[in-house]
PDB file of N, CA and C in Angstrom:
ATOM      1  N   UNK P   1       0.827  -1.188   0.000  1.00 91.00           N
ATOM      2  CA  UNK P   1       0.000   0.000   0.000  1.00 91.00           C
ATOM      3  C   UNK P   1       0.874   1.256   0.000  1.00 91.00           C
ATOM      4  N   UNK P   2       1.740   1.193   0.827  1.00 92.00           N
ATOM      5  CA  UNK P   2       2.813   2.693   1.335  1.00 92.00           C
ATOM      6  C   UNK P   2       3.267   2.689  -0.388  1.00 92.00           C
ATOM      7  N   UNK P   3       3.891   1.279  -0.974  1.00 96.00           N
ATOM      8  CA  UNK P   3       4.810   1.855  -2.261  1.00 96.00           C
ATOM      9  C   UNK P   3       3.852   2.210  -3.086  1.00 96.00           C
ATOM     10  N   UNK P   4       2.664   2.205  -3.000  1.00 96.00           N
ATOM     11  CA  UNK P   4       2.015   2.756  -4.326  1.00 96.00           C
ATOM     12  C   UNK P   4       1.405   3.810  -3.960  1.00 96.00           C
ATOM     13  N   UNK P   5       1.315   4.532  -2.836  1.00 97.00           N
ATOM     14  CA  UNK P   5       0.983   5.971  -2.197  1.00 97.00           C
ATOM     15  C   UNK P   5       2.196   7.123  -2.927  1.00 97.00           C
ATOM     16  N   UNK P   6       1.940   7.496  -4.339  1.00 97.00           N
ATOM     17  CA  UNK P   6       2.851   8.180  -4.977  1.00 97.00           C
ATOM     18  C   UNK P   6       2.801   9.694  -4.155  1.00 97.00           C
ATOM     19  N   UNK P   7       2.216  10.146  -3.572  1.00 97.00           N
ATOM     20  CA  UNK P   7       2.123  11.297  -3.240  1.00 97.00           C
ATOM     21  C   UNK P   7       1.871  11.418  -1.889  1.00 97.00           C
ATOM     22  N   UNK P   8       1.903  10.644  -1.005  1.00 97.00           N
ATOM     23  CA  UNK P   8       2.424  10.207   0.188  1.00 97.00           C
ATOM     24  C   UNK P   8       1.499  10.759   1.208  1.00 97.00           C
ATOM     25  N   UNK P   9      -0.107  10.688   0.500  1.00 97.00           N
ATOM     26  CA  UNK P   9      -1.008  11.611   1.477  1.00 97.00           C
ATOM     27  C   UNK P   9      -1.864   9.890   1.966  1.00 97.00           C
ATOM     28  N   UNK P  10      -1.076   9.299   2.370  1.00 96.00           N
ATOM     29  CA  UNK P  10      -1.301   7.920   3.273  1.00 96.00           C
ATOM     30  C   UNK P  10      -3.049   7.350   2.335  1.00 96.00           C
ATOM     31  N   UNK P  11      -3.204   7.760   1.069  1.00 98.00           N
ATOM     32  CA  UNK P  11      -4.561   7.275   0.632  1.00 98.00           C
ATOM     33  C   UNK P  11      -4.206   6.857  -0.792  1.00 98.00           C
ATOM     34  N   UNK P  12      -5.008   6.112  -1.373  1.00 98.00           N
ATOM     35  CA  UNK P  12      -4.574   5.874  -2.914  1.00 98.00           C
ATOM     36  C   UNK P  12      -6.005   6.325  -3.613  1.00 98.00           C
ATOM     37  N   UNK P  13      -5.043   7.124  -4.811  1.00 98.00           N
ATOM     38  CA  UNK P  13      -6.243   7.682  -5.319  1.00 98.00           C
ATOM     39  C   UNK P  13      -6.871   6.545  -6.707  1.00 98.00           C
ATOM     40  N   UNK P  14      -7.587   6.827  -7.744  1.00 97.00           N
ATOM     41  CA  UNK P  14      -8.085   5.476  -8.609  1.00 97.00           C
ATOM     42  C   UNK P  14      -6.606   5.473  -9.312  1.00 97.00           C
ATOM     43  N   UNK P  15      -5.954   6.600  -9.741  1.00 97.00           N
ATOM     44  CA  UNK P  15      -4.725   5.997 -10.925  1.00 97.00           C
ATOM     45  C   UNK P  15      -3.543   5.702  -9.752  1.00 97.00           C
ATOM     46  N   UNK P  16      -3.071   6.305  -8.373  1.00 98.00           N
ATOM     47  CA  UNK P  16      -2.292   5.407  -7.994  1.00 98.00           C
ATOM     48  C   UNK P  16      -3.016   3.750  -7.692  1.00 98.00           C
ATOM     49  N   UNK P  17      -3.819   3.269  -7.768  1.00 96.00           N
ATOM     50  CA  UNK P  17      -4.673   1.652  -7.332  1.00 96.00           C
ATOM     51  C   UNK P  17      -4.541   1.421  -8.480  1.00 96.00           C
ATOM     52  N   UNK P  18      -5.038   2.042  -9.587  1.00 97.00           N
ATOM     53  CA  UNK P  18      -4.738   1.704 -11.211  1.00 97.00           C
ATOM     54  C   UNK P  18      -3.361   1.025 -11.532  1.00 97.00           C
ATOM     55  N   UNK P  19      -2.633   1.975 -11.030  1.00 97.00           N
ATOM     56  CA  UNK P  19      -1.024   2.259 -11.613  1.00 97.00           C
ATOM     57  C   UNK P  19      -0.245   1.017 -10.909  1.00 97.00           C
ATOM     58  N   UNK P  20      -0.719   0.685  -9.549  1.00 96.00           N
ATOM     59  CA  UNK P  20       0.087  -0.153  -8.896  1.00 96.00           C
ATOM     60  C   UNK P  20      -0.325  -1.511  -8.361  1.00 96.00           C
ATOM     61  N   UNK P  21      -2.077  -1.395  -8.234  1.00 93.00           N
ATOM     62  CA  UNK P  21      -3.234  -2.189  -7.539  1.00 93.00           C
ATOM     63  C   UNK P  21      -4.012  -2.544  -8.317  1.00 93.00           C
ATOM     64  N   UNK P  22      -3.918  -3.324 -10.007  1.00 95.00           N
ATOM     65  CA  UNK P  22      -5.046  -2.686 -10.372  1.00 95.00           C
ATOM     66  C   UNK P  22      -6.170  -3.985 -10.135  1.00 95.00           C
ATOM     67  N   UNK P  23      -5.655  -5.481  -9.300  1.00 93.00           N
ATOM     68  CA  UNK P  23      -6.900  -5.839  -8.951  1.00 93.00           C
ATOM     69  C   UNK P  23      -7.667  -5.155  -8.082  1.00 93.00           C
ATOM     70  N   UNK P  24      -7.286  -4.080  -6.941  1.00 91.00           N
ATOM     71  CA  UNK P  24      -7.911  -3.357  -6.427  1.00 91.00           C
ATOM     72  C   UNK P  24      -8.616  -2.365  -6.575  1.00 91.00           C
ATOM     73  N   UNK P  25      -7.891  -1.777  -8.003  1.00 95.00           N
ATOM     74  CA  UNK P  25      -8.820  -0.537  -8.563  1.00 95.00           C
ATOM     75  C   UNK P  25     -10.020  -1.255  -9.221  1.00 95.00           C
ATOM     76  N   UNK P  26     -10.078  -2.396 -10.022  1.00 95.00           N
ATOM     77  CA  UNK P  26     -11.471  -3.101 -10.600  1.00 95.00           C
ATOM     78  C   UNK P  26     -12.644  -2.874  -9.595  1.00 95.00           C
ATOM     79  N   UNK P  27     -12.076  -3.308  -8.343  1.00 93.00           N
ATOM     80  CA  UNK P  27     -13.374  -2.949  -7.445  1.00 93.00           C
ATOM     81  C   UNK P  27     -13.171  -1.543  -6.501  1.00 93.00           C
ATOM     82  N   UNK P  28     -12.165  -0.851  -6.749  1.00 96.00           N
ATOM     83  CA  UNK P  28     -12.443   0.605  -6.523  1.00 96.00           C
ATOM     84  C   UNK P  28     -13.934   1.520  -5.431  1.00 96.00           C
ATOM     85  N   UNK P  29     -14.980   1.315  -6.434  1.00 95.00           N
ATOM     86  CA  UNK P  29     -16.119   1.806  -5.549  1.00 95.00           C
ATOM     87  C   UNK P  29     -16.379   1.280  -4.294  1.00 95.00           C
ATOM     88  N   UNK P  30     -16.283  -0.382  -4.902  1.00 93.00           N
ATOM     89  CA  UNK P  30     -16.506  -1.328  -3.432  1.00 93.00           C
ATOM     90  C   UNK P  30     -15.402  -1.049  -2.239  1.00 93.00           C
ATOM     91  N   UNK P  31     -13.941  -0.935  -2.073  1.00 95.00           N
ATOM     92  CA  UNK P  31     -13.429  -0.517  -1.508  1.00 95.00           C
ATOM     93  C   UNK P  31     -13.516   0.801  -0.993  1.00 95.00           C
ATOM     94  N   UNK P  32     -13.586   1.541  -1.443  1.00 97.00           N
ATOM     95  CA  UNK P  32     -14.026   2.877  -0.887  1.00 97.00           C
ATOM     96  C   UNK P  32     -15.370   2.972  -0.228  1.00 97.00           C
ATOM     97  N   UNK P  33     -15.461   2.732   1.012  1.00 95.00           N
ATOM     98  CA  UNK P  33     -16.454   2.462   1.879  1.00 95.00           C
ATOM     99  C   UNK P  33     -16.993   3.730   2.221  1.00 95.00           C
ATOM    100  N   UNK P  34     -16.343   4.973   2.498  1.00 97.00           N
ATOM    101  CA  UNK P  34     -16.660   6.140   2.627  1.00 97.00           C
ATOM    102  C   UNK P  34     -17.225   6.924   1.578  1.00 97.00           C
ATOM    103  N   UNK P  35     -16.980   6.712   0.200  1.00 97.00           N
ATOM    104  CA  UNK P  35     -17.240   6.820  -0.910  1.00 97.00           C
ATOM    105  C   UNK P  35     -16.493   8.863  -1.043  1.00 97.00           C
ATOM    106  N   UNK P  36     -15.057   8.552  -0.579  1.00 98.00           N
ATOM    107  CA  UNK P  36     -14.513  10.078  -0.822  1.00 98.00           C
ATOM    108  C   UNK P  36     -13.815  10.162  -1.907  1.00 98.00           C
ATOM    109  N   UNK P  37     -13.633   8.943  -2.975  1.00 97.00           N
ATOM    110  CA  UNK P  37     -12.682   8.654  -3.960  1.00 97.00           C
ATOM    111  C   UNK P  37     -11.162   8.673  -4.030  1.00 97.00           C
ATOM    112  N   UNK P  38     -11.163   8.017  -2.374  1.00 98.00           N
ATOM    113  CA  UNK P  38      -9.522   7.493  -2.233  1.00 98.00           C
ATOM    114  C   UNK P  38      -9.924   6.267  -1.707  1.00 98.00           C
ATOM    115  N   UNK P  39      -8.640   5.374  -1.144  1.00 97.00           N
ATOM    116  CA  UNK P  39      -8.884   3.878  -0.391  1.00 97.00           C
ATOM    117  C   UNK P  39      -7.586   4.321   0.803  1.00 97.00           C
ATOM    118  N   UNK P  40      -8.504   4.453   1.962  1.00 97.00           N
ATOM    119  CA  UNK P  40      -6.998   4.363   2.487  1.00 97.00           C
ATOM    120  C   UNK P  40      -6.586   3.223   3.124  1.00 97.00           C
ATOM    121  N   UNK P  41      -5.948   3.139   3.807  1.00 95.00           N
ATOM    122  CA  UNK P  41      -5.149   1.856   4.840  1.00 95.00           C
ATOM    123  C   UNK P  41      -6.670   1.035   5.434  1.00 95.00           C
ATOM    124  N   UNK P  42      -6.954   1.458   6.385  1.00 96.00           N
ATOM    125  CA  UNK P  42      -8.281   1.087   6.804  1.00 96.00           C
ATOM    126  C   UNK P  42      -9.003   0.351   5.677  1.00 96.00           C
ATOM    127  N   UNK P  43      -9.319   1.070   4.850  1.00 95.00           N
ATOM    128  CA  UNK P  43     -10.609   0.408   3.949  1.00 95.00           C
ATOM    129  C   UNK P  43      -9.847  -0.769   3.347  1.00 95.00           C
ATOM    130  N   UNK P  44      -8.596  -0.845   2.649  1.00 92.00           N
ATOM    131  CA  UNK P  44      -7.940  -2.102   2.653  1.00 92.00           C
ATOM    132  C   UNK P  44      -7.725  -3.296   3.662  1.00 92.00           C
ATOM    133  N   UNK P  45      -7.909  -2.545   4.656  1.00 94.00           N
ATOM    134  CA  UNK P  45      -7.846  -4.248   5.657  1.00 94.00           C
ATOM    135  C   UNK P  45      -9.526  -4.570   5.993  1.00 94.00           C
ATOM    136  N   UNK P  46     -10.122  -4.051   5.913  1.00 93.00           N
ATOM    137  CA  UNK P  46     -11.467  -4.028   5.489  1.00 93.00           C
ATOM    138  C   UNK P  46     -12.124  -5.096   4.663  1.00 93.00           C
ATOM    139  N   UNK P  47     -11.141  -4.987   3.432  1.00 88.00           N
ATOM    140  CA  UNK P  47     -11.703  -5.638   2.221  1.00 88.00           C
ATOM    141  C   UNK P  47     -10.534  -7.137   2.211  1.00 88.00           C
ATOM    142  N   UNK P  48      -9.640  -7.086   3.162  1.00 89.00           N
ATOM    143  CA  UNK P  48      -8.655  -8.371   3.226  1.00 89.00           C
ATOM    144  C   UNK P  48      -9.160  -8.786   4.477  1.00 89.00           C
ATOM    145  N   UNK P  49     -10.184  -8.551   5.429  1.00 93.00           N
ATOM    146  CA  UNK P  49     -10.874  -9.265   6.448  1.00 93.00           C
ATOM    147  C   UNK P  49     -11.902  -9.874   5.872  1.00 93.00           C
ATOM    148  N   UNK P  50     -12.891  -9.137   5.000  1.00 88.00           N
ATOM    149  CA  UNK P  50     -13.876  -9.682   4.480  1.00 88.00           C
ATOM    150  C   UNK P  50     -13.644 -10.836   3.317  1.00 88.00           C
ATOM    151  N   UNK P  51     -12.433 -10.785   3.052  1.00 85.00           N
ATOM    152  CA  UNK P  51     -12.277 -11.591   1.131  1.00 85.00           C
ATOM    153  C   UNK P  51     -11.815 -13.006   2.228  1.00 85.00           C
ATOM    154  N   UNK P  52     -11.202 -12.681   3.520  1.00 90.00           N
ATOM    155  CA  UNK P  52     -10.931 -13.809   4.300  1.00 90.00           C
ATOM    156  C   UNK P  52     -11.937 -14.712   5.220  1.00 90.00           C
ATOM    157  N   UNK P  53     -12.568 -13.928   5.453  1.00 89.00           N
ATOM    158  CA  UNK P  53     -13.812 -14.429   5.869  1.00 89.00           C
ATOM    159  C   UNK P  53     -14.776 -15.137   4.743  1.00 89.00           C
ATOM    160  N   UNK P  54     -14.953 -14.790   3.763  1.00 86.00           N
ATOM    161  CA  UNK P  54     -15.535 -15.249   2.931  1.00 86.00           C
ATOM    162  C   UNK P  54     -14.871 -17.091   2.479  1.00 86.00           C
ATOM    163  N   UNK P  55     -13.468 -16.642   2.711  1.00 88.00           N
ATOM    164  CA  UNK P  55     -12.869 -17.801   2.171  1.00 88.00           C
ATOM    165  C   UNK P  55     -12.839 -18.758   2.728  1.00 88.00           C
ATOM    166  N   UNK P  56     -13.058 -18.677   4.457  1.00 84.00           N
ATOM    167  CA  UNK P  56     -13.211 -19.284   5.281  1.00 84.00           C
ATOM    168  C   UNK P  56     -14.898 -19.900   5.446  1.00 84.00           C
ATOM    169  N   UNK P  57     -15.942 -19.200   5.266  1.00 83.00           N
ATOM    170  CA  UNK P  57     -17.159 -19.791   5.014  1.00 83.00           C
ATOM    171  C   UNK P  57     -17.270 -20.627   3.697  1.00 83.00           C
ATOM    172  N   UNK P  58     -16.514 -20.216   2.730  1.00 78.00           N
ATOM    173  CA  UNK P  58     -16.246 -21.731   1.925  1.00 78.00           C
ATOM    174  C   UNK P  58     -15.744 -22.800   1.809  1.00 78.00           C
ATOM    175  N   UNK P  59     -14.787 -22.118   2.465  1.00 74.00           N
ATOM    176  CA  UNK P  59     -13.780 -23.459   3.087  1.00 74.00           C
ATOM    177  C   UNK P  59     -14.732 -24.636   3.764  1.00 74.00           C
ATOM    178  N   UNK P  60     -15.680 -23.826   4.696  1.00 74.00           N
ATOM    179  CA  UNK P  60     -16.113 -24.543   5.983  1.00 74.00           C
ATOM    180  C   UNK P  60     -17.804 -24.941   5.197  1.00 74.00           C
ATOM    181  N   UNK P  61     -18.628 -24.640   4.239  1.00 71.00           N
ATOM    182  CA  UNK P  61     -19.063 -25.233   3.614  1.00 71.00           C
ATOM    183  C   UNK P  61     -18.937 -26.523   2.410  1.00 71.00           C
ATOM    184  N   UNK P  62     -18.053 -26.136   1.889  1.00 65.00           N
ATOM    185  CA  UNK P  62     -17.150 -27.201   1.475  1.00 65.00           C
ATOM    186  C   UNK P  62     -17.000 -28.273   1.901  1.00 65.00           C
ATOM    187  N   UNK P  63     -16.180 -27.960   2.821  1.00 62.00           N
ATOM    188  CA  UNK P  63     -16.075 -29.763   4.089  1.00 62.00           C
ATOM    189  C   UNK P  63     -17.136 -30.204   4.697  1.00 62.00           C
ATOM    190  N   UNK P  64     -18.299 -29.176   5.278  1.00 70.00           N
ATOM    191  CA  UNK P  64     -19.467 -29.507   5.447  1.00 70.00           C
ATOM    192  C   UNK P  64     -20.209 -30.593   4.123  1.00 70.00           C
ATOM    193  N   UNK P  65     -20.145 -29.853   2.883  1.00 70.00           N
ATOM    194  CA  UNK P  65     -20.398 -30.746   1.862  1.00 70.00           C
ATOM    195  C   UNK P  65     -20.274 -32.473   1.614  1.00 70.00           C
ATOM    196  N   UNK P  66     -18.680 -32.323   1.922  1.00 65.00           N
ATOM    197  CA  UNK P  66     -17.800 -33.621   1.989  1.00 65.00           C
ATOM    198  C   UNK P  66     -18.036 -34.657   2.952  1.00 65.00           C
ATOM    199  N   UNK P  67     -18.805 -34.252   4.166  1.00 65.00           N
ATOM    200  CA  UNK P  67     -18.961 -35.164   5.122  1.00 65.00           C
ATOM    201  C   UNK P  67     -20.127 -36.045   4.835  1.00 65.00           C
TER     202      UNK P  67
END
């Protein structure tokens, strides 16, 4: 996140997420939870709690499946 903060105002705007993130800029709006048209630190662990959680209710449906 810090190396692609080109302008070092601790937020990424769409062309630094573009430029450096760009699976992150695809979902852009969705990350930007505040909807101010940056992503900062916060809203990224945000969206890497939730993509983990998610992965984990499949995980755990999954094996549920299997039994």
């Amino acid at each position: 996140f810090l190396a692609c903060d080109t302008d070092l105002d601790k937020t990424l705007d769409v062309f630094e997420a573009t430029q450096c993130l760009p699976q992150v800029a695809r979902m852009f709006r969705d990350v930007d939870i505040d909807n101010d048209n940056v992503i900062s630190l916060d809203e990224i662990a945000i969206l890497a709690k939730n993509h983990e959680r998610k992965q984990n209710q499949e995980s755990i449906s999954w094996h549920n499946d299997t039994i």
